[in-house]
Amino acid sequence: MEYMTLKEAGEKWGVSARQINYYCVDGRIPGAVKMATIWLIPKDAEKPRDRRMKDGKQS
């Protein structure tokens, strides 16, 4: 399986690496694994839904 870093995922999904880190810590990215201090995210993973949004509108 191929992996990408937080930075690469952030660029792909248009969010900060810090937000991707939050997704990983919360277990919202299936298949993400932590190796020492680095999160590895599967290249085919999809961006988790933003919980701050409801029906496409920010609440």
C-alpha positions as CSV (number, residue, x, y, z in Angstrom):
1,M,0.0,0.0,0.0
2,E,1.2,3.5,-0.8
3,Y,1.1,6.3,1.7
4,M,1.3,10.1,1.8
5,T,2.4,12.5,4.6
6,L,0.2,15.0,6.4
7,K,1.6,17.8,4.2
8,E,0.8,15.8,1.0
9,A,-2.7,15.0,2.2
10,G,-3.3,18.7,3.1
11,E,-2.3,19.8,-0.3
12,K,-4.5,17.2,-2.0
13,W,-7.5,18.0,0.2
14,G,-7.0,21.8,0.5
15,V,-6.7,21.9,4.3
16,S,-3.8,22.4,6.7
17,A,-1.5,19.6,7.8
18,R,-2.6,20.4,11.4
19,Q,-6.2,19.6,10.4
20,I,-5.1,16.3,8.9
21,N,-3.3,15.5,12.1
22,Y,-6.6,16.1,14.0
23,Y,-8.4,13.7,11.6
24,C,-5.8,11.0,12.2
25,V,-5.8,11.4,16.0
26,D,-9.7,11.1,16.0
27,G,-9.5,8.0,13.8
28,R,-11.4,9.6,11.0
29,I,-9.0,8.5,8.2
30,P,-9.3,4.7,7.7
31,G,-5.9,3.0,7.3
32,A,-3.9,5.9,8.7
33,V,-1.0,4.7,10.8
34,K,1.5,6.4,13.0
35,M,5.2,5.4,12.6
36,A,7.2,6.9,15.4
37,T,6.2,10.6,15.1
38,I,4.9,10.6,11.5
39,W,1.4,9.8,10.4
40,L,1.1,7.9,7.1
41,I,-2.1,8.2,5.2
42,P,-3.2,5.8,2.4
43,K,-2.9,7.5,-1.0
44,D,-6.4,6.4,-1.9
45,A,-8.0,7.7,1.3
46,E,-10.9,10.2,1.0
47,K,-11.1,13.4,2.9
48,P,-13.3,13.1,6.0
49,R,-16.5,15.2,6.1
50,D,-16.1,18.4,8.1
51,R,-18.2,18.1,11.2
52,R,-18.6,21.8,11.4
53,M,-20.7,21.7,8.2
54,K,-24.4,20.7,8.1
55,D,-26.1,20.2,4.7
56,G,-23.3,22.3,3.0
57,K,-23.8,25.2,5.3
58,Q,-21.5,26.2,8.2
59,S,-23.3,26.1,11.5
